[in-house]
Coordinates of C-alpha atoms in Angstrom, one line a residue:
X1382 CA 68.2 95.2 134.7
X1383 CA 69.6 93.0 132.0
X1384 CA 72.7 91.2 131.6
X1385 CA 74.4 88.2 129.5
X1386 CA 75.6 85.2 130.6
X1387 CA 78.1 83.0 129.2
X1388 CA 75.9 79.2 128.3
X1389 CA 78.9 78.1 126.6
X1390 CA 82.6 78.9 125.8
X1391 CA 86.4 79.1 127.7
X1392 CA 84.2 81.3 130.1
X1393 CA 81.1 80.0 130.8
X1394 CA 79.2 81.2 134.1
X1395 CA 80.3 84.7 133.4
X1396 CA 77.8 87.2 133.6
X1397 CA 77.9 90.8 132.3
X1398 CA 76.2 94.1 133.2
X1399 CA 74.1 95.9 130.1
X1400 CA 74.3 99.4 131.8
X1401 CA 75.7 101.3 129.2
X1402 CA 73.8 102.4 125.6
X1403 CA 76.6 100.4 123.8
X1404 CA 78.0 97.4 124.1
X1405 CA 80.7 96.2 121.8
X1406 CA 81.7 91.9 121.7
X1407 CA 84.6 91.0 120.0
X1408 CA 87.9 90.2 120.5
X1409 CA 90.0 93.8 120.6
X1410 CA 90.8 94.5 124.0
X1411 CA 88.6 97.8 123.6
X1412 CA 85.2 95.9 123.4
X1413 CA 82.7 95.9 126.7
X1414 CA 82.8 92.2 126.7
X1415 CA 85.7 90.5 124.7
X1416 CA 85.9 87.1 123.3
X1417 CA 89.2 86.0 122.9
X1418 CA 88.6 83.7 120.6
X1419 CA 90.9 84.2 117.0
X1420 CA 87.5 83.3 114.7
X1421 CA 85.8 86.2 116.5
X1422 CA 85.9 89.3 114.6
X1423 CA 87.8 91.9 116.8
X1424 CA 84.3 94.5 116.6
X1425 CA 81.7 91.2 116.0
X1426 CA 78.3 92.3 117.3
X1427 CA 77.0 95.5 119.5
X1428 CA 73.8 95.3 121.7
X1429 CA 71.9 98.3 121.3
X1430 CA 69.4 100.1 124.4
X1431 CA 67.5 102.2 123.7
X1432 CA 64.8 103.3 126.8
X1433 CA 65.0 99.8 128.2
X1434 CA 64.4 98.0 124.8
X1435 CA 67.8 96.2 123.8
X1436 CA 68.8 95.4 119.6
X1437 CA 71.4 93.3 118.9
X1438 CA 73.5 94.2 115.2
X1439 CA 76.4 92.1 113.1
X1440 CA 79.2 94.5 112.7
X1441 CA 79.9 93.0 109.7
X1442 CA 81.4 90.0 111.2
X1443 CA 83.7 87.4 109.4
X1444 CA 82.2 84.5 110.2
X1445 CA 78.2 86.1 111.5
X1446 CA 76.5 86.3 114.6
X1447 CA 73.3 83.9 115.6
X1448 CA 70.4 85.0 117.3
X1449 CA 68.6 81.9 118.6
X1450 CA 70.2 80.2 115.7
X1451 CA 69.2 82.1 112.6
X1452 CA 72.0 84.0 110.9
X1453 CA 71.7 87.3 112.1
X1454 CA 71.1 89.7 108.8
X1455 CA 69.9 92.8 110.1
X1456 CA 69.4 94.8 113.5
X1457 CA 67.0 92.7 116.0
X1458 CA 64.7 93.3 119.0
X1459 CA 66.1 90.9 122.1
X1460 CA 64.0 89.4 124.3
X1461 CA 64.5 87.7 127.6
X1462 CA 66.1 84.0 127.1
X1463 CA 67.2 85.0 124.0
X1464 CA 70.3 83.1 122.5
X1465 CA 73.4 84.7 121.0
X1466 CA 76.6 82.7 119.1
X1467 CA 79.3 84.2 118.0
X1468 CA 81.0 81.4 116.2
X1469 CA 81.7 78.3 119.0
X1470 CA 80.8 81.2 122.3
X1471 CA 77.1 81.4 123.4
X1472 CA 75.4 84.1 125.6
X1473 CA 72.4 84.3 126.6
X1474 CA 70.2 87.5 127.3
X1475 CA 68.7 88.1 130.3
X1476 CA 66.2 90.6 131.2
X1477 CA 65.6 89.9 135.3
X1478 CA 68.2 89.6 137.9
X1479 CA 67.3 86.0 139.2
X1480 CA 71.3 84.6 140.1
X1481 CA 73.4 85.5 143.1
X1482 CA 74.8 89.0 143.4
X1483 CA 78.4 87.2 144.2
X1484 CA 78.8 86.0 140.1
X1485 CA 78.1 89.1 138.6
X1486 CA 80.8 90.4 137.0
X1487 CA 81.0 94.1 136.3
X1488 CA 83.5 95.8 133.4
X1489 CA 84.5 99.0 134.2
X1490 CA 88.2 98.3 132.5
X1491 CA 89.9 98.7 136.0
X1492 CA 93.7 97.9 136.8
X1493 CA 95.2 95.9 139.4
X1494 CA 97.3 98.4 141.8
X1495 CA 100.9 98.5 141.3
X1496 CA 101.1 97.4 144.7
X1497 CA 101.8 93.9 144.6
X1498 CA 100.2 93.7 148.1
X1499 CA 96.9 95.7 147.3
X1500 CA 94.1 94.0 146.5
X1501 CA 92.5 97.4 145.8
X1502 CA 91.5 98.2 141.8
X1503 CA 91.4 101.1 140.4
X1504 CA 90.2 102.7 137.1
X1505 CA 93.3 103.0 135.9
X1506 CA 96.7 103.3 136.2
X1507 CA 99.2 106.1 135.1
X1508 CA 102.1 104.9 132.9
X1509 CA 102.9 108.1 131.5
X1510 CA 107.1 109.0 132.6
X1511 CA 107.0 112.1 135.5
X1512 CA 107.7 115.1 134.6
X1513 CA 111.5 115.9 134.9
X1514 CA 112.5 118.6 137.9
X1515 CA 116.4 118.6 136.5
X1516 CA 116.5 122.1 135.0
X1517 CA 117.0 124.8 137.6
X1518 CA 113.5 127.3 138.0
X1519 CA 113.9 130.4 137.2
X1520 CA 111.7 133.7 137.8
X1521 CA 110.4 133.7 133.9
X1522 CA 109.5 130.0 135.4
X1523 CA 106.1 131.5 137.1
X1524 CA 103.0 132.6 135.4
X1525 CA 100.1 134.9 136.7
X1526 CA 97.0 132.8 137.5
X1527 CA 93.8 133.7 137.1
X1528 CA 94.2 138.0 138.1
X1529 CA 96.3 137.0 141.1
X1530 CA 99.8 138.7 141.4
X1531 CA 103.0 136.4 141.8
X1532 CA 106.1 138.9 143.6
X1533 CA 109.2 136.5 142.9
X1534 CA 112.5 136.6 144.8
X1535 CA 115.9 135.1 144.2
X1536 CA 118.0 134.5 147.1
X1537 CA 121.4 133.0 147.4
X1538 CA 121.3 129.4 147.1
X1539 CA 122.7 128.9 150.9
X1540 CA 119.3 128.3 153.3
X1541 CA 120.9 128.9 156.4
X1542 CA 117.6 130.2 157.7
X1543 CA 116.1 126.8 157.1
X1544 CA 116.5 124.8 160.2
X1545 CA 115.1 121.4 159.1
X1546 CA 114.7 119.7 155.7
X1547 CA 112.5 116.4 155.8
X1548 CA 112.4 114.0 153.2
X1549 CA 108.9 113.6 151.9
X1550 CA 109.4 110.8 150.1
X1551 CA 110.3 109.0 153.4
X1552 CA 107.6 111.1 155.8
X1553 CA 105.4 110.4 153.3
X1554 CA 105.1 106.0 154.8
X1555 CA 107.0 107.1 158.2
X1556 CA 105.7 107.6 161.2
X1557 CA 104.7 111.1 162.0
X1558 CA 105.9 112.9 165.1
X1559 CA 102.8 114.4 167.2
X1560 CA 102.3 116.4 169.7
X1561 CA 99.9 117.1 172.5
X1562 CA 97.1 118.2 169.8
X1563 CA 98.4 114.7 168.6
X1564 CA 93.8 113.7 168.5
X1565 CA 93.3 116.8 166.7
X1566 CA 96.1 116.5 164.5
X1567 CA 94.9 112.8 163.2
X1568 CA 92.0 113.4 162.7
X1569 CA 92.4 116.2 160.3
X1570 CA 94.4 113.7 158.4
X1571 CA 91.9 111.7 157.7
X1572 CA 89.3 114.3 156.9
X1573 CA 91.6 115.9 154.2
X1574 CA 91.8 111.8 153.1
X1575 CA 88.4 111.4 153.2
X1576 CA 87.4 114.7 151.5
X1577 CA 89.9 114.9 149.1
X1578 CA 89.3 111.3 148.2
X1579 CA 85.9 112.4 147.1
X1580 CA 87.0 115.4 144.3
X1581 CA 88.0 114.4 140.9
X1582 CA 87.9 117.7 139.8
X1583 CA 91.5 119.6 139.5
X1584 CA 90.1 123.1 140.1
X1585 CA 88.2 121.9 143.1
X1586 CA 91.0 120.0 144.9
X1587 CA 93.4 122.7 144.9
X1588 CA 91.6 125.2 147.1
X1589 CA 90.2 122.2 149.3
X1590 CA 93.8 121.5 150.3
X1591 CA 94.8 124.9 151.0
X1592 CA 91.0 125.0 153.2
X1593 CA 91.9 122.1 154.8
X1594 CA 95.4 122.8 155.9
X1595 CA 94.1 126.4 156.9
X1596 CA 92.0 124.5 159.3
X1597 CA 95.0 121.9 160.4
X1598 CA 97.0 125.4 161.2
X1599 CA 95.8 128.2 163.2
X1600 CA 98.8 129.8 162.7
X1601 CA 98.9 130.0 159.2
X1602 CA 98.1 133.7 157.4
X1603 CA 98.8 132.8 153.7
X1604 CA 99.6 130.0 151.5
X1605 CA 100.0 128.6 147.9
X1606 CA 100.3 125.9 145.6
X1607 CA 102.2 126.1 142.7
X1608 CA 101.9 123.1 139.9
X1609 CA 103.8 122.6 136.9
X1610 CA 102.1 122.8 133.5
X1611 CA 102.8 119.9 131.8
X1612 CA 102.8 121.3 128.3
X1613 CA 105.3 124.1 129.2
X1614 CA 107.0 123.0 132.1
X1615 CA 106.5 126.2 134.0
X1616 CA 105.2 126.5 137.7
X1617 CA 102.3 128.1 137.8
X1618 CA 99.9 129.5 141.3
X1619 CA 97.2 127.1 140.9
X1620 CA 95.4 128.1 143.6
X1621 CA 96.2 130.7 147.0
X1622 CA 94.5 131.3 150.5
X1623 CA 94.9 134.1 153.2
X1624 CA 93.7 134.1 156.4
X1625 CA 89.8 134.8 156.7
X1626 CA 88.7 132.4 154.1
X1627 CA 89.7 134.3 150.6
X1628 CA 91.9 134.0 148.5
X1629 CA 94.7 137.1 148.5
X1630 CA 95.9 138.9 145.6
X1631 CA 99.0 139.0 145.8
X1632 CA 101.6 135.8 147.3
X1633 CA 105.6 136.0 147.9
X1634 CA 107.8 133.0 146.2
X1635 CA 111.1 132.4 146.9
X1636 CA 112.3 131.3 143.9
X1637 CA 115.5 129.6 146.1
X1638 CA 112.9 128.1 148.5
X1639 CA 111.2 126.5 145.5
X1640 CA 113.9 125.6 143.1
X1641 CA 115.5 123.8 146.6
X1642 CA 112.1 122.0 147.2
X1643 CA 111.5 120.5 144.1
X1644 CA 115.0 120.0 143.2
X1645 CA 115.4 118.1 146.8
X1646 CA 112.0 116.8 146.9
X1647 CA 112.5 117.8 150.8
X1648 CA 110.0 119.9 152.8
X1649 CA 111.5 122.6 154.7
X1650 CA 110.8 124.7 157.4
X1651 CA 112.4 128.1 158.4
X1652 CA 110.7 129.3 161.9
X1653 CA 112.2 133.1 161.6
X1654 CA 113.1 134.0 158.2
X1655 CA 113.5 137.4 159.2
X1656 CA 116.4 137.2 161.6
X1657 CA 118.4 135.3 159.0
X1658 CA 121.5 137.7 157.5
X1659 CA 120.8 135.3 154.3
X1660 CA 117.3 136.5 153.7
X1661 CA 118.5 140.4 154.1
X1662 CA 117.9 140.3 150.3
X1663 CA 114.5 139.4 149.9
X1664 CA 112.2 142.6 149.3
X1665 CA 108.9 141.0 149.1
X1666 CA 109.3 138.7 152.0
X1667 CA 109.5 141.8 154.4
X1668 CA 107.0 143.7 152.4
X1669 CA 104.6 140.9 153.1
X1670 CA 105.9 140.6 156.7
X1671 CA 106.9 137.1 156.4
X1672 CA 108.2 135.1 159.6
X1673 CA 108.3 131.7 159.4
X1674 CA 107.4 129.4 156.3
X1675 CA 106.6 125.7 155.6
X1676 CA 107.6 124.6 151.8
X1677 CA 106.9 121.1 151.1
X1678 CA 106.8 119.0 148.0
X1679 CA 104.0 117.5 145.9
X1680 CA 104.9 114.7 144.5
X1681 CA 103.0 112.2 141.7
X1682 CA 102.7 108.1 141.4
X1683 CA 106.9 108.2 140.5
X1684 CA 107.7 110.4 143.3
X1685 CA 109.0 113.2 141.0
X1686 CA 107.8 116.5 142.2
X1687 CA 105.1 117.9 140.3
X1688 CA 104.4 121.6 142.5
X1689 CA 104.9 122.5 145.6
X1690 CA 102.5 123.7 148.5
X1691 CA 103.8 126.2 150.9
X1692 CA 101.8 127.8 154.0
X1693 CA 103.6 131.3 156.2
X1694 CA 102.5 133.3 158.5
X1695 CA 103.6 136.6 160.1
X1696 CA 104.1 135.8 163.7
X1697 CA 107.0 133.9 164.8
X1698 CA 105.4 133.2 168.0
X1699 CA 103.7 130.9 168.1
X1700 CA 105.4 129.2 164.7
X1701 CA 106.0 126.4 162.8
X1702 CA 107.6 123.4 164.7
X1703 CA 109.2 120.3 163.2
X1704 CA 106.1 118.2 164.4
X1705 CA 103.9 120.6 162.5
X1706 CA 106.1 120.1 159.0
X1707 CA 106.2 116.4 159.3
X1708 CA 101.8 116.6 159.4
X1709 CA 102.3 119.0 156.2
X1710 CA 104.3 116.2 154.7
X1711 CA 101.4 113.8 155.6
X1712 CA 99.3 116.2 154.2
X1713 CA 101.1 117.1 151.0
X1714 CA 101.7 112.9 150.7
X1715 CA 97.8 112.6 150.6
X1716 CA 97.1 116.1 148.1
X1717 CA 99.3 114.9 145.7
X1718 CA 98.1 112.0 145.6
X1719 CA 94.4 113.5 145.2
X1720 CA 96.4 115.6 142.5
X1721 CA 96.8 112.2 140.6
X1722 CA 93.8 111.2 140.7
X1723 CA 92.3 114.6 139.0
X1724 CA 94.5 114.7 136.3
X1725 CA 94.0 110.6 135.4
X1726 CA 89.8 111.4 135.7
X1727 CA 90.6 114.5 133.7
X1728 CA 92.1 112.1 131.2
X1729 CA 90.2 109.4 131.2
X1730 CA 87.3 111.9 130.5
X1731 CA 88.8 113.4 127.6
X1732 CA 89.4 109.4 126.8
X1733 CA 86.1 108.4 126.6
X1734 CA 84.9 111.7 124.9
X1735 CA 87.9 110.8 122.2
X1736 CA 85.8 106.8 122.4
X1737 CA 82.6 108.4 121.8
X1738 CA 83.5 110.4 118.7
X1739 CA 85.3 107.3 117.4
X1740 CA 82.3 105.6 118.3
X1741 CA 80.4 107.7 116.4
X1742 CA 82.0 108.1 113.4
X1743 CA 83.1 104.3 112.7
X1744 CA 78.9 104.2 112.9
X1745 CA 79.3 106.8 109.9
X1746 CA 81.8 105.3 108.6
X1747 CA 80.3 101.9 108.2
X1748 CA 76.7 103.6 106.8
X1749 CA 78.9 104.4 104.0
X1750 CA 79.4 100.5 103.0
X1751 CA 77.4 98.1 101.4
X1752 CA 74.4 97.0 103.7
X1753 CA 73.6 94.1 101.7
X1754 CA 75.6 91.8 98.8
X1755 CA 74.2 92.2 95.1
X1756 CA 71.9 89.4 93.7
X1757 CA 72.5 88.4 90.1
X1758 CA 71.6 85.3 88.4
X1759 CA 74.1 83.6 87.7
X1760 CA 77.0 85.3 90.0
X1761 CA 77.6 85.1 93.5
X1762 CA 79.6 88.1 95.4
X1763 CA 81.4 88.1 98.3
X1764 CA 83.0 90.8 100.4
X1765 CA 84.6 91.1 103.6
X1766 CA 85.6 94.1 105.6
X1767 CA 88.0 95.3 109.2
X1768 CA 89.3 98.6 109.5
X1769 CA 93.2 98.8 110.8
X1770 CA 91.7 101.3 113.9
X1771 CA 88.3 102.5 115.0
X1772 CA 88.1 104.1 111.5
X1773 CA 90.0 103.9 108.5
X1774 CA 90.6 104.6 104.8
X1775 CA 89.5 101.6 102.7
X1776 CA 86.2 101.4 100.9
X1777 CA 84.5 99.2 98.2
X1778 CA 81.0 99.5 96.9
X1779 CA 78.4 97.9 94.9
X1780 CA 76.7 100.3 92.4
X1781 CA 74.0 99.5 90.1
X1782 CA 74.3 101.6 87.0
X1783 CA 71.1 102.6 85.2
X1784 CA 71.6 100.3 82.3
X1785 CA 71.9 97.5 83.9
X1786 CA 75.4 96.8 84.7
X1787 CA 77.0 96.4 87.6
X1788 CA 79.9 98.8 89.0
X1789 CA 82.2 97.1 91.8
X1790 CA 84.7 99.7 93.4
X1791 CA 87.6 99.4 95.9
X1792 CA 89.8 102.2 97.2
X1793 CA 92.4 102.8 99.7
X1794 CA 93.6 106.4 101.0
X1795 CA 96.6 106.5 101.7
X1796 CA 97.2 106.4 106.2
X1797 CA 94.6 105.3 108.8
X1798 CA 92.2 106.9 111.3
X1799 CA 89.9 110.0 111.0
X1800 CA 91.9 112.1 108.0
X1801 CA 91.4 108.6 106.0
X1802 CA 87.7 108.0 106.8
X1803 CA 86.6 111.6 105.8
X1804 CA 88.4 111.4 102.5
X1805 CA 86.8 107.5 102.1
X1806 CA 83.4 109.7 102.9
X1807 CA 84.0 112.2 100.5
X1808 CA 85.5 109.3 97.8
X1809 CA 81.8 107.1 98.1
X1810 CA 79.9 110.6 97.0
X1811 CA 81.8 111.0 94.3
X1812 CA 82.5 107.5 92.8
X1813 CA 78.9 107.0 92.3
X1814 CA 78.4 111.0 91.0
X1815 CA 81.2 110.2 88.0
X1816 CA 79.6 106.5 87.4
X1817 CA 76.0 107.5 87.0
X1818 CA 77.3 111.1 84.6
X1819 CA 79.2 109.0 81.9
X1820 CA 79.3 105.4 80.6
X1821 CA 83.1 105.5 79.8
X1822 CA 84.8 103.6 83.1
X1823 CA 87.9 105.5 82.1
X1824 CA 86.3 109.0 82.1
X1825 CA 84.9 108.8 84.7
X1826 CA 87.7 107.7 87.3
X1827 CA 89.6 110.6 85.1
X1828 CA 86.7 113.3 86.2
X1829 CA 86.8 111.1 90.1
X1830 CA 90.9 112.2 89.6
X1831 CA 90.6 115.8 89.4
X1832 CA 88.0 115.9 92.0
X1833 CA 90.2 114.4 94.3
X1834 CA 93.0 115.9 93.5
X1835 CA 92.1 119.6 93.6
X1836 CA 89.7 118.5 96.8
X1837 CA 92.0 120.7 99.1
X1838 CA 92.3 117.9 102.2
X1839 CA 95.9 117.7 101.6
X1840 CA 98.8 115.5 100.1
X1841 CA 96.7 112.6 100.8
X1842 CA 96.4 109.9 97.8
X1843 CA 94.0 106.7 96.5
X1844 CA 94.1 103.6 95.3
X1845 CA 91.0 103.3 93.3
X1846 CA 89.8 100.2 90.9
X1847 CA 86.5 99.7 89.5
X1848 CA 85.5 96.9 87.4
X1849 CA 81.6 97.2 85.6
X1850 CA 80.3 93.8 84.8
X1851 CA 77.8 93.4 82.7
X1852 CA 75.6 90.5 83.7
X1853 CA 74.1 89.4 80.4
X1854 CA 77.5 88.8 78.9
X1855 CA 80.5 88.3 81.9
X1856 CA 82.2 90.5 80.6
X1857 CA 84.0 93.2 83.2
X1858 CA 85.4 96.5 82.7
X1859 CA 88.3 97.2 85.0
X1860 CA 90.4 100.6 85.3
X1861 CA 93.1 100.7 88.0
X1862 CA 94.4 103.6 89.7
X1863 CA 97.6 102.6 91.6
X1864 CA 95.7 99.8 93.1
X1865 CA 96.5 95.8 94.0
X1866 CA 95.8 95.0 90.5
X1867 CA 92.2 92.2 90.8
X1868 CA 93.6 88.9 90.1
X1869 CA 91.7 86.7 87.9
X1870 CA 91.4 82.6 88.7
X1871 CA 90.2 81.4 85.8
X1872 CA 88.1 78.0 86.6
X1873 CA 91.2 75.3 85.6
X1874 CA 93.1 76.8 88.0
X1875 CA 94.6 79.5 86.1
X1876 CA 95.0 82.6 87.5
X1877 CA 96.2 86.1 86.0
X1878 CA 96.4 89.8 87.4
X1879 CA 93.9 91.8 85.3
X1880 CA 94.6 95.7 84.0
X1881 CA 98.6 95.4 85.8
X1882 CA 100.4 97.2 82.8
X1883 CA 97.4 99.2 82.6
X1884 CA 97.4 100.7 85.2
X1885 CA 97.8 104.6 86.1
X1886 CA 98.6 106.9 88.9
X1887 CA 96.9 106.5 92.5
X1888 CA 94.2 109.6 92.6
X1889 CA 94.5 112.8 93.6
X1890 CA 98.7 112.7 92.8
X1891 CA 98.3 114.2 89.2
X1892 CA 95.2 116.3 88.2
X1893 CA 95.7 115.2 84.4
X1894 CA 96.1 111.5 84.6
X1895 CA 94.3 110.3 82.6
X1896 CA 92.8 106.0 83.3
X1897 CA 92.1 103.9 79.8
X1898 CA 90.0 100.5 80.7
X1899 CA 90.6 96.6 80.4
X1900 CA 87.9 94.2 79.2
X1901 CA 88.0 90.9 80.3
X1902 CA 85.4 87.3 80.0
X1903 CA 84.1 85.9 82.5
X1904 CA 83.3 82.1 82.4
X1905 CA 81.4 79.8 84.6
X1906 CA 83.2 78.9 87.1
X1907 CA 85.7 82.1 87.2
X1908 CA 86.5 84.5 89.9
X1909 CA 87.6 88.0 90.2
X1910 CA 89.1 88.8 92.9
X1911 CA 89.8 92.4 94.7
X1912 CA 92.0 93.2 98.0
X1913 CA 93.6 96.2 99.4
X1914 CA 96.8 96.0 100.8
X1915 CA 95.7 95.2 104.6
X1916 CA 95.2 91.2 102.8
X1917 CA 99.0 91.4 101.4
X1918 CA 100.6 93.4 104.7
X1919 CA 99.1 90.6 107.1
X1920 CA 101.0 88.3 108.8
X1921 CA 101.0 84.3 109.8
X1922 CA 101.1 82.5 112.5
X1923 CA 105.4 82.9 112.9
X1924 CA 104.8 87.2 111.7
X1925 CA 105.7 86.7 107.9
X1926 CA 104.6 89.3 105.9
X1927 CA 101.8 87.2 103.3
X1928 CA 102.9 89.5 100.9
X1929 CA 101.2 89.3 96.7
X1930 CA 102.3 86.0 96.6

């Protein structure tokens, strides 16, 4: 096992296990190792693991990464005892586990349980608002699930046959009435808690809930679970069960009962459906010979109903009692938590998949950026790049031309995220092609504009500037396509914009736009600076935008 131990800094003594193939160190909260220091880049460095071998790589951080006191220029092999320095934080790399287990700090992105009295930690806590249940449920709100057919009835709203109502939110925490078989029922509650706690797949949770319920209630003949679809807002039959362990082909759904349970959040018990005149209009209940039923809401973490569980029997002797209803409410409370965990688990898996894709895209995008700065006698080059999101649309490149000139290109794709990054990748290849095939940078930019305009990638534009340096003479040819003008700072401190008036429209707007070059002379001590709007739109410690002044 490999670990990192913080040797100096605010968290001296902290130990992090390197359990993943990729561990990112940086200031951003999504890093595996978060270093809370303003001098640290958001994604500063990374440790890669391959078949038990570990490598350290700098992620183009602004202050650099040091390995055993030496600046890191490329990916380096990590050995036991190596020291990594990120700004003023020193971290030791160890390949052995020779420290007390109590000192381990395992990063699992845990969040404290919302209960202030609880010491439990969970992987994630839901913060999304619950589904509204204010709209009445209609028969059309029931959708077919797989091959199961739903027969829906609509009855009078007066539920005179329902002889018991229980507030499910209260019963989830209050004592449960238990009869002579209390030990059996308590054991069943423990069993369902353990069984559901182990299930994280939603499709596996629902049938298991019904299977356990049929073990608790031997008089039950049929049961089903309805859940509200988060996207369509319609109730769907998600699981059914009949006595004998098989799924039933048809389930009788009383929309009056379902609507009442969902809207009120109360559990309902009817001991004898057929003896009640209010159910005489029903055609499905007599057809399915239902005599007694229990229907309870499934509540989410915000105590809002997300579905129902219904258990019914074809015999009124023995039917269901109030103790049975209390027990079903307790089970439904456990089931609601299991469903919440399953949904959160699915959300975590999807988020991890997205993050993996973004990590891959980030690595691909960084691969388009220069690995090193040009080495030209008499000139010094500096650059800094950091995406506002995991991936972005800012682009720069150093391009050594065949005739000895050096092109410095800088662009900013409108927008952020993956679409901007994809256009940036295209811009990288097209820019090199046009500059290699044309001696005139203005003509090269005009052709590049036609390529971007006709690319069919949507209504996106690119502000762009290219500077062609002739090292022997110090002349720089500048062509601007709607970008922030480069700033030329003379040795005497005077600053002047370059190609401000001669700037054309950004790339991708007008296919026939022509671009014109401006030539400036660099003298010893002069500096030519090109930036994107990420600099001008940055804020100081008072949250004031720097601007262009």
